GROMACS .gro file of C-alpha atoms in nm:
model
  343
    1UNK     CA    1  -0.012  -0.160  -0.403
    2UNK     CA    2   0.205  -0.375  -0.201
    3UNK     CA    3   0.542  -0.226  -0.434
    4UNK     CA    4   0.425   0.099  -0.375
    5UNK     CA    5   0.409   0.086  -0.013
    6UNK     CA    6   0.758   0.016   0.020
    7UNK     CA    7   0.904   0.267  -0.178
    8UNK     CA    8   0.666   0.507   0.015
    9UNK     CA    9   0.837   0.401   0.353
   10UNK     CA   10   1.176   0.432   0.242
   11UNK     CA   11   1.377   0.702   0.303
   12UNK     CA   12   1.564   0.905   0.063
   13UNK     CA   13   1.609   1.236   0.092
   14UNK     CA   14   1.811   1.456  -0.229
   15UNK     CA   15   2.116   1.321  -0.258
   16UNK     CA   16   2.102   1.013  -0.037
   17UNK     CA   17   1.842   0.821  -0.270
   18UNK     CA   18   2.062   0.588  -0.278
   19UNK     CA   19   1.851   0.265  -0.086
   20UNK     CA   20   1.518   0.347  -0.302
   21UNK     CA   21   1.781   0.309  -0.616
   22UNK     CA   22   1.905  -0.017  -0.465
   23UNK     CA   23   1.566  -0.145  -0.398
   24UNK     CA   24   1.417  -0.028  -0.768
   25UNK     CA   25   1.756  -0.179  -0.927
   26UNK     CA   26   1.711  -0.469  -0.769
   27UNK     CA   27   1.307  -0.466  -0.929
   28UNK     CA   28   1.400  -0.436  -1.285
   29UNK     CA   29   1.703  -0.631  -1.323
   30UNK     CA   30   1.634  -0.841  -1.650
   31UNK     CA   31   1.350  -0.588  -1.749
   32UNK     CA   32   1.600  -0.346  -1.920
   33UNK     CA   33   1.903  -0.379  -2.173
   34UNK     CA   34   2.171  -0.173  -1.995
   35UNK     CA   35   2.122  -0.037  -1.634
   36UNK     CA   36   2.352   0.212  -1.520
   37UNK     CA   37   2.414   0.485  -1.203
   38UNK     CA   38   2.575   0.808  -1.335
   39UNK     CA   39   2.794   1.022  -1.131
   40UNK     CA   40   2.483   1.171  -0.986
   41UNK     CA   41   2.305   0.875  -0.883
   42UNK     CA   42   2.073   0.829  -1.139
   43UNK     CA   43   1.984   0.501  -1.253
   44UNK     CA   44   1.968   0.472  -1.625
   45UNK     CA   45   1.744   0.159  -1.766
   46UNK     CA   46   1.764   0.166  -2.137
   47UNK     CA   47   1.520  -0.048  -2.340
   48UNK     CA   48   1.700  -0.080  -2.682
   49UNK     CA   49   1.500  -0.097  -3.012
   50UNK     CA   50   1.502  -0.430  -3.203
   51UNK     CA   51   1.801  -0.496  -3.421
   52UNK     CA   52   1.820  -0.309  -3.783
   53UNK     CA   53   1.517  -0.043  -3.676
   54UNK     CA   54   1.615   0.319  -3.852
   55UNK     CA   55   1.477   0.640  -3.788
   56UNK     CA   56   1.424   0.541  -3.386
   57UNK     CA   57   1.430   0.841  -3.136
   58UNK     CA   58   1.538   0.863  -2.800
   59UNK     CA   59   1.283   0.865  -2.539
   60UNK     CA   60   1.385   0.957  -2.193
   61UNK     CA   61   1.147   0.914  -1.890
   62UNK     CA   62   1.236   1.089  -1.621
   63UNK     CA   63   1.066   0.918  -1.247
   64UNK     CA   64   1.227   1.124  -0.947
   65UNK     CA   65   1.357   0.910  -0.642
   66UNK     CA   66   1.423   1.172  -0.392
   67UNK     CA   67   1.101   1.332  -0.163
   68UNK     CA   68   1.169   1.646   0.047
   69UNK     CA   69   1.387   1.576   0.355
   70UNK     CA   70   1.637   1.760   0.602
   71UNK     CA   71   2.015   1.763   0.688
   72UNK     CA   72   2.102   1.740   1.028
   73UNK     CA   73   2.301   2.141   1.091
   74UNK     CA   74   2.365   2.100   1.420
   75UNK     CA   75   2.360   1.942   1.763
   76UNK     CA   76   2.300   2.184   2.040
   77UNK     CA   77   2.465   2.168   2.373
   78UNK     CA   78   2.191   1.954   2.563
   79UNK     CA   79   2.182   1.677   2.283
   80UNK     CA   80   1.910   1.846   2.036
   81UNK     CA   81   1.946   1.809   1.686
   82UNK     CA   82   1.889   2.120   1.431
   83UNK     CA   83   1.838   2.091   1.118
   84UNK     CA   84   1.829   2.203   0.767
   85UNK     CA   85   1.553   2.196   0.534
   86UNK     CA   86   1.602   1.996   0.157
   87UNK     CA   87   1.281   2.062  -0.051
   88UNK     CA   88   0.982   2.327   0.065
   89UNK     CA   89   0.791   2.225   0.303
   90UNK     CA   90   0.469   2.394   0.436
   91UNK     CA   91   0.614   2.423   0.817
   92UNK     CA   92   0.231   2.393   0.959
   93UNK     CA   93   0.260   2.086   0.864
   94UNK     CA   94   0.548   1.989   1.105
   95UNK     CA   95   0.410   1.998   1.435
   96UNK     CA   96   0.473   1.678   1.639
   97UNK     CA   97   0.601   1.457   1.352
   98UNK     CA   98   0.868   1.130   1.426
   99UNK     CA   99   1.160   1.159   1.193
  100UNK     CA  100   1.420   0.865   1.101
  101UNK     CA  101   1.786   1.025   1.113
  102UNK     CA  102   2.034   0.768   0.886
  103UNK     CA  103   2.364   0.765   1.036
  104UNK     CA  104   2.673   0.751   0.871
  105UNK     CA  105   2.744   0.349   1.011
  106UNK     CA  106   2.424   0.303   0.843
  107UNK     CA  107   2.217   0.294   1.180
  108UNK     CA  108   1.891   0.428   1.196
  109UNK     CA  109   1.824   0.658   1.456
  110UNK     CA  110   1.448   0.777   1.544
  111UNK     CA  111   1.328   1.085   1.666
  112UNK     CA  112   1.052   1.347   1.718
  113UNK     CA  113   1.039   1.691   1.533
  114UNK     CA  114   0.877   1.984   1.734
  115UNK     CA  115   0.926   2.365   1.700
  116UNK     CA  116   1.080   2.571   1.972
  117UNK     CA  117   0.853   2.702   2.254
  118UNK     CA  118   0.623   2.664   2.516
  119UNK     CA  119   0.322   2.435   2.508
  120UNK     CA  120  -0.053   2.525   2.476
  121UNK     CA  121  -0.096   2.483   2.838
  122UNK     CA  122   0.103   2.797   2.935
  123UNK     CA  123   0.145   2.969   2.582
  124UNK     CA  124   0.003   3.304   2.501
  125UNK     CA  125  -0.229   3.388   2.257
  126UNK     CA  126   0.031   3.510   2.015
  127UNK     CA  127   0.241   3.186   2.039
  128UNK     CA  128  -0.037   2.972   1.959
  129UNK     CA  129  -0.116   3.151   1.645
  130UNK     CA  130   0.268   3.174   1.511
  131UNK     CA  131   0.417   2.985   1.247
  132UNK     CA  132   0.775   2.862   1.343
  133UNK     CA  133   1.057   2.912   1.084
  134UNK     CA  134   1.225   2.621   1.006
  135UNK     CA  135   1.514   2.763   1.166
  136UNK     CA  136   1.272   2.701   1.524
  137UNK     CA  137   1.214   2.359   1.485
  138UNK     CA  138   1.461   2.053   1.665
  139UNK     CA  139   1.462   1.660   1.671
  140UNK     CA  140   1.498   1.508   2.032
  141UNK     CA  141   1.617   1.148   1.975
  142UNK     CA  142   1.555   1.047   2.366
  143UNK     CA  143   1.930   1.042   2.391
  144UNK     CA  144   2.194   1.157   2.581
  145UNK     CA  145   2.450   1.444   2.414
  146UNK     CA  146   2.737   1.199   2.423
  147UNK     CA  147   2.567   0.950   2.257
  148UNK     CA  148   2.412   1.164   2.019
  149UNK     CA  149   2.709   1.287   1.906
  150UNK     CA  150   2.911   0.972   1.910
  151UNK     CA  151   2.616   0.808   1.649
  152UNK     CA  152   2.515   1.137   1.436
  153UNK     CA  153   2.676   1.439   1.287
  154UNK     CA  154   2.603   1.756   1.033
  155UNK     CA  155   2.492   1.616   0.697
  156UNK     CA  156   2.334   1.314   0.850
  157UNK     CA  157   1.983   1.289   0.647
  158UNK     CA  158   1.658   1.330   0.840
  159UNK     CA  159   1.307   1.215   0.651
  160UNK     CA  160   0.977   1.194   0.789
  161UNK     CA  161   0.819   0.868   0.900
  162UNK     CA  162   0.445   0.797   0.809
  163UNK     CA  163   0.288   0.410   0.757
  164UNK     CA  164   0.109   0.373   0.385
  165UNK     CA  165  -0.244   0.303   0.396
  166UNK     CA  166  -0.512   0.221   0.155
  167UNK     CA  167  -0.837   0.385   0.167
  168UNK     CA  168  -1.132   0.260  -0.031
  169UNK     CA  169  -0.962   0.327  -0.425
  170UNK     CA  170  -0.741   0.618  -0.250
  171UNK     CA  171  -0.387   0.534  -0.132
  172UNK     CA  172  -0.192   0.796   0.142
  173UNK     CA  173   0.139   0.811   0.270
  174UNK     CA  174   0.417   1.007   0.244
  175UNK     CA  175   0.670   1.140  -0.040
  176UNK     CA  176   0.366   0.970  -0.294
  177UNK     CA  177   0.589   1.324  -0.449
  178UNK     CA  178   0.702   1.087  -0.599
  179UNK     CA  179   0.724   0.706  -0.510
  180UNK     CA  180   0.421   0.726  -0.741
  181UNK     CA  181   0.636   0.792  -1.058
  182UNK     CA  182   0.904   0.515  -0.943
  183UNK     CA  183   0.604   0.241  -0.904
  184UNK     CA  184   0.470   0.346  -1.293
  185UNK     CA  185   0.875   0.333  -1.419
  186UNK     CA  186   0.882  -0.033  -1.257
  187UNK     CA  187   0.561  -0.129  -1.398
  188UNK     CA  188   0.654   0.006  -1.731
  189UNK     CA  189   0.979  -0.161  -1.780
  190UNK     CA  190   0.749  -0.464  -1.675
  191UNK     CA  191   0.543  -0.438  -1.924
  192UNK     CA  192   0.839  -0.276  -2.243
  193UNK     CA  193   0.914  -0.465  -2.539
  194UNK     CA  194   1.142  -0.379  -2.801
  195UNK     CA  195   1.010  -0.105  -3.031
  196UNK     CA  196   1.079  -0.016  -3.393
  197UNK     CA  197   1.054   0.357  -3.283
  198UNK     CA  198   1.178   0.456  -2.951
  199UNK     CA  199   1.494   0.367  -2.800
  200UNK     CA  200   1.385   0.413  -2.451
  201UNK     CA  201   1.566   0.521  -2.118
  202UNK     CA  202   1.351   0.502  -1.802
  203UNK     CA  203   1.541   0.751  -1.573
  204UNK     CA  204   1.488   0.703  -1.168
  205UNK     CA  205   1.611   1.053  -1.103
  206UNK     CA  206   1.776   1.217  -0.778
  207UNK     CA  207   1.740   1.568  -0.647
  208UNK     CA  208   1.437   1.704  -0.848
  209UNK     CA  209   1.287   1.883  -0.524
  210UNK     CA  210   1.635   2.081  -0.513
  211UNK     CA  211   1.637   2.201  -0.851
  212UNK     CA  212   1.564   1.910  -1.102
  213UNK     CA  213   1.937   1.884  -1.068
  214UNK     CA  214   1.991   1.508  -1.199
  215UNK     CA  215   1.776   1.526  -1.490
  216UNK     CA  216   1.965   1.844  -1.589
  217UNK     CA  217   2.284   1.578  -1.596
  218UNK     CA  218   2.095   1.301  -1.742
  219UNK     CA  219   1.919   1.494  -2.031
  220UNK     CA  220   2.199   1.602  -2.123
  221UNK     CA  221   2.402   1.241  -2.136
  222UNK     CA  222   2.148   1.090  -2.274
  223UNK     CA  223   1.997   1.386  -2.553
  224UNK     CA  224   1.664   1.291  -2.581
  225UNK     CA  225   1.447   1.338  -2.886
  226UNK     CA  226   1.116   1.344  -2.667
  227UNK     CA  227   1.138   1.365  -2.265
  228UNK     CA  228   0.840   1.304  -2.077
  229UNK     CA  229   0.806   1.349  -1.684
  230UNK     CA  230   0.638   1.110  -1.463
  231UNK     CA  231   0.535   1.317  -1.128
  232UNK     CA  232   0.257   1.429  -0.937
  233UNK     CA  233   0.027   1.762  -0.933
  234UNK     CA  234  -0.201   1.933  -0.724
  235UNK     CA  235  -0.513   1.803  -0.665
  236UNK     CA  236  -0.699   2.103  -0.467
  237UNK     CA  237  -1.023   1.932  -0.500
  238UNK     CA  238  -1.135   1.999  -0.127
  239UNK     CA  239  -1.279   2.241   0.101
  240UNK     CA  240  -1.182   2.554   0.109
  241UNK     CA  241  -1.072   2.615  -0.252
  242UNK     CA  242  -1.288   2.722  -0.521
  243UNK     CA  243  -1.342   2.478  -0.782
  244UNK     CA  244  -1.129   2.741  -1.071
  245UNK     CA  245  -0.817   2.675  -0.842
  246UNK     CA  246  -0.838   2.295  -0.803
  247UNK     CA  247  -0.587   2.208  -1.068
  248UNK     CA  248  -0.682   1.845  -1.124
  249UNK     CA  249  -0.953   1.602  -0.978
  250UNK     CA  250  -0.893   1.265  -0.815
  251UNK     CA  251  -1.034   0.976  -0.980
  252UNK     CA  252  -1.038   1.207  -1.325
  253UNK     CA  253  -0.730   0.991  -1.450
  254UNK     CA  254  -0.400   1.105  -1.568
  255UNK     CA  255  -0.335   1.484  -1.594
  256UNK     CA  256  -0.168   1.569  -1.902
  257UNK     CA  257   0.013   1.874  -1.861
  258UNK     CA  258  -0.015   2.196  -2.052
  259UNK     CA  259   0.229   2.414  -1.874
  260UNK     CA  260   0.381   2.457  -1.529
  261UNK     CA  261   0.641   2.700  -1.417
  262UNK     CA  262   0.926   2.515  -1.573
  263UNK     CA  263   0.792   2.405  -1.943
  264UNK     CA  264   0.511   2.444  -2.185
  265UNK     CA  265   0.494   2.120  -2.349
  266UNK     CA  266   0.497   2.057  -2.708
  267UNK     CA  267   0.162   2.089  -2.889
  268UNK     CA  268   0.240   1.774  -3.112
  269UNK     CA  269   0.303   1.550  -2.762
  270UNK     CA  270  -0.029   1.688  -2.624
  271UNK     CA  271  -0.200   1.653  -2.883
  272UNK     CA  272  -0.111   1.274  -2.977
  273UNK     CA  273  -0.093   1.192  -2.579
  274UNK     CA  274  -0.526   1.330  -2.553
  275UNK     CA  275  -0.593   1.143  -2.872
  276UNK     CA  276  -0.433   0.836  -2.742
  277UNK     CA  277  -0.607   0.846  -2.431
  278UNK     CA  278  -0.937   0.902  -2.597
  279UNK     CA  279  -0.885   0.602  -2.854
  280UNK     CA  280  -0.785   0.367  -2.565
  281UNK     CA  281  -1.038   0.458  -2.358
  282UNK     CA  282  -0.822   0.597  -2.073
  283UNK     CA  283  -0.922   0.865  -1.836
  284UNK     CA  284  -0.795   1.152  -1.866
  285UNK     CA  285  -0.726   1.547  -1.757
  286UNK     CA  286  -0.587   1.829  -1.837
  287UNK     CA  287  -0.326   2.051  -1.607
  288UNK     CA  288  -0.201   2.388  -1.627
  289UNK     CA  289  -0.001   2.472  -1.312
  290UNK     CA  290   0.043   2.836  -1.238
  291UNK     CA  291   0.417   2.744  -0.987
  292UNK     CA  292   0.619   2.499  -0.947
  293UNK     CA  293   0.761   2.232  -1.199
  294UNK     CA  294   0.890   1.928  -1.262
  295UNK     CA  295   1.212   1.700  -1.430
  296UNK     CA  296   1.030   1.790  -1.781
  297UNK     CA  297   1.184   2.172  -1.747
  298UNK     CA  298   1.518   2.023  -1.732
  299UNK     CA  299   1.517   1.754  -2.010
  300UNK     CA  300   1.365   1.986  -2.224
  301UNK     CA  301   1.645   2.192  -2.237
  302UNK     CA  302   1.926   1.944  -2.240
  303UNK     CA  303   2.182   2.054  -2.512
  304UNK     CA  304   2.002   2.146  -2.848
  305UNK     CA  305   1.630   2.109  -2.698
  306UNK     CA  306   1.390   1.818  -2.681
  307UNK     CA  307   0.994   1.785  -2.718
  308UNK     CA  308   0.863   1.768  -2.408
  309UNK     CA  309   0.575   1.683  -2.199
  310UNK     CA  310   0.489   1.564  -1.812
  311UNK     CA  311   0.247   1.342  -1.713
  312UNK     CA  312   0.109   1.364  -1.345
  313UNK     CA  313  -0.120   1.148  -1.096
  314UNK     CA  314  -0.327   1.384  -0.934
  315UNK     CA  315  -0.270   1.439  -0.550
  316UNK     CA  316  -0.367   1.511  -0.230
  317UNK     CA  317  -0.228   1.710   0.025
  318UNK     CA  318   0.094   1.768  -0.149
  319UNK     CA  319   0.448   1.757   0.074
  320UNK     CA  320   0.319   1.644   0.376
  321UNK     CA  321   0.288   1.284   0.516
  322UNK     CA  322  -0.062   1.219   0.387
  323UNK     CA  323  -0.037   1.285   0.033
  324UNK     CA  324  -0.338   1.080  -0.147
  325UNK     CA  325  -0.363   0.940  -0.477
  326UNK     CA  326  -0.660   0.756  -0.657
  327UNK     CA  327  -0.556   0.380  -0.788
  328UNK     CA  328  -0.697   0.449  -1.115
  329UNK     CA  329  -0.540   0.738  -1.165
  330UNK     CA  330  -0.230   0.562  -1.133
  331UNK     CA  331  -0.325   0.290  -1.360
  332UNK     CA  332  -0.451   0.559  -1.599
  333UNK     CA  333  -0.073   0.726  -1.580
  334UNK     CA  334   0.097   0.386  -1.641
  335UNK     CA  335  -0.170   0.265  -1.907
  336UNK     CA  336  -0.157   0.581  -2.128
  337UNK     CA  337   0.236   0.605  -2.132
  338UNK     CA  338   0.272   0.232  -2.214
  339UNK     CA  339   0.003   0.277  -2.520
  340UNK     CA  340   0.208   0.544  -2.619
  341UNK     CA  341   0.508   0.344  -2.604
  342UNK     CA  342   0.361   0.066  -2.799
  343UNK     CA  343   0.153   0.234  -3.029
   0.00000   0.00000   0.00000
């Protein structure tokens, strides 16, 4: 887990992935046949078929680099630091939180995120009931306005900061939405040879928690036969939610998606993806996810169309700091895709 812990630490909020790219570039040099950034920041690794194969299709797998973040909107007259939210968070979740603020010298600048308002001490009973708008909450760096100012500005990008831990077969940490797809895209190209079927292009995507903006740019560059998403999905397997609403179940392997908000994925993938898994022995799920999406909605409608499906890891706790995964569900992800690949 020692790969995955560092891309869970790094920072890189949409449209400043840009040191998780370095650091994943710098993982699968040799592993691919062409790597390229596009004009969006994607980084392209294409594994070409071997020499003389006919009939190959284009694969493209998208892995998302970015995790939801903030912009720095404003600095107030007394040094605080307002801010601007990239990616929906659940603002419950933001209470007392340290924050790492990039700078545009390429310092790093740390901070701590509270809302607006008075403490518990002398609060009234309404105030400690409310949920602050986004618009409420501030970062105080511990510095003065002049130096604030001098070292940060508007657009500066603010992420959360959270160690990565291990527990038992779980893993938690933050933005595992979705380091967890960049550690199976490493580990794939790893593991890739050169097929007589699939001219492949593992896709380290930015800005999916925007609006699946770079795989909209990529799919259509690229104009995949079959696109397949790497991401995560809700695992509501905990108290407080009946079992009906839980989505997926940690340590019940890789979810194969039916349908999210986005896409319905094809039939023919689904099918040959749960017969797969059941020939290879890999465990396996099935998701249908009533909101929210993922790249898959995008590639699928690059240009003419592609078949398309998504593959998730089940998690945890989903965009906040503590999002958990199961380690065989991981392997399970990276396992079935490769077989697929190969196969």
């Amino acid at each position: 887990m020692d790969l995955l812990k560092v891309l869970s630490e790094m920072p890189g909020a949409p449209g400043r992935e840009e040191l998780v790219r370095e650091f994943i570039e710098s993982k699968v040099k040799g592993l691919a046949d062409e790597i390229t950034t596009d004009a969006m920041g994607n980084l392209i690794c294409r594994k070409k078929p071997v020499e003389g194969a006919t009939d190959v299709q284009k694969v493209m797998i998208a892995c998302h680099m970015d995790e939801i973040a903030f912009y720095v909107r404003l600095i107030d007259d007394k040094g605080f630091i307002r801010l601007h939210n990239a990616g929906g968070f659940d603002n419950r979740n933001l209470f007392a939180r340290r924050v790492r603020i990039q700078t545009r010298d390429g310092e790093v600048i740390e901070g701590v995120m509270n809302p607006g308002g008075r403490p518990i001490h002398i609060a009234s009973p309404e105030d400690r009931t409310k949920i602050p708008k986004m618009a409420e909450f501030f970062v105080d760096t511990g510095l003065d306005k002049e130096t604030v100012t001098a070292k940060i500005r508007p657009g500066d990008p603010v992420t959360l900061v959270q160690e990565f831990t291990e527990l038992g077969e779980m893993v938690t940490g933050k933005c595992l939405d979705n380091r967890v797809a960049c550690w199976v895209g490493v580990r794939l190209l790893e593991r890739l040879q050169a097929s007589d079927k699939y001219d492949v292009y593992v896709v380290f995507t930015v800005q999916e928690e925007v609006g699946l903006r770079g795989a909209i740019t990529s799919g259509y560059a690229i104009e995949p036969d079959i696109s397949i998403a790497i991401d995560t999905t809700l695992a509501v397997d905990t108290p407080g939610v009946p079992g009906e609403e839980q989505i997926t179940e940690l340590g019940k392997g890789v979810a194969i998606k039916i349908l999210d908000g986005y896409a319905i994925s094809n039939k023919e993938l689904v099918d040959t993806f749960v017969d797969l898994a059941e020939t290879e022995g890999i465990t396996h799920q099935y998701e249908v996810l009533p909101m929210g999406g993922t790249d898959v909605g995008a590639m699928q409608r690059a240009r003419a169309g592609s078949r398309a499906v998504a593959l998730s890891v089940p998690t945890r706790y989903i965009h906040t700091v503590t999002e958990m995964v199961h380690k065989g569900d991981l392997r399970a992800t990276l396992d079935l895709l490769a077989a697929y690949l190969s196969k």
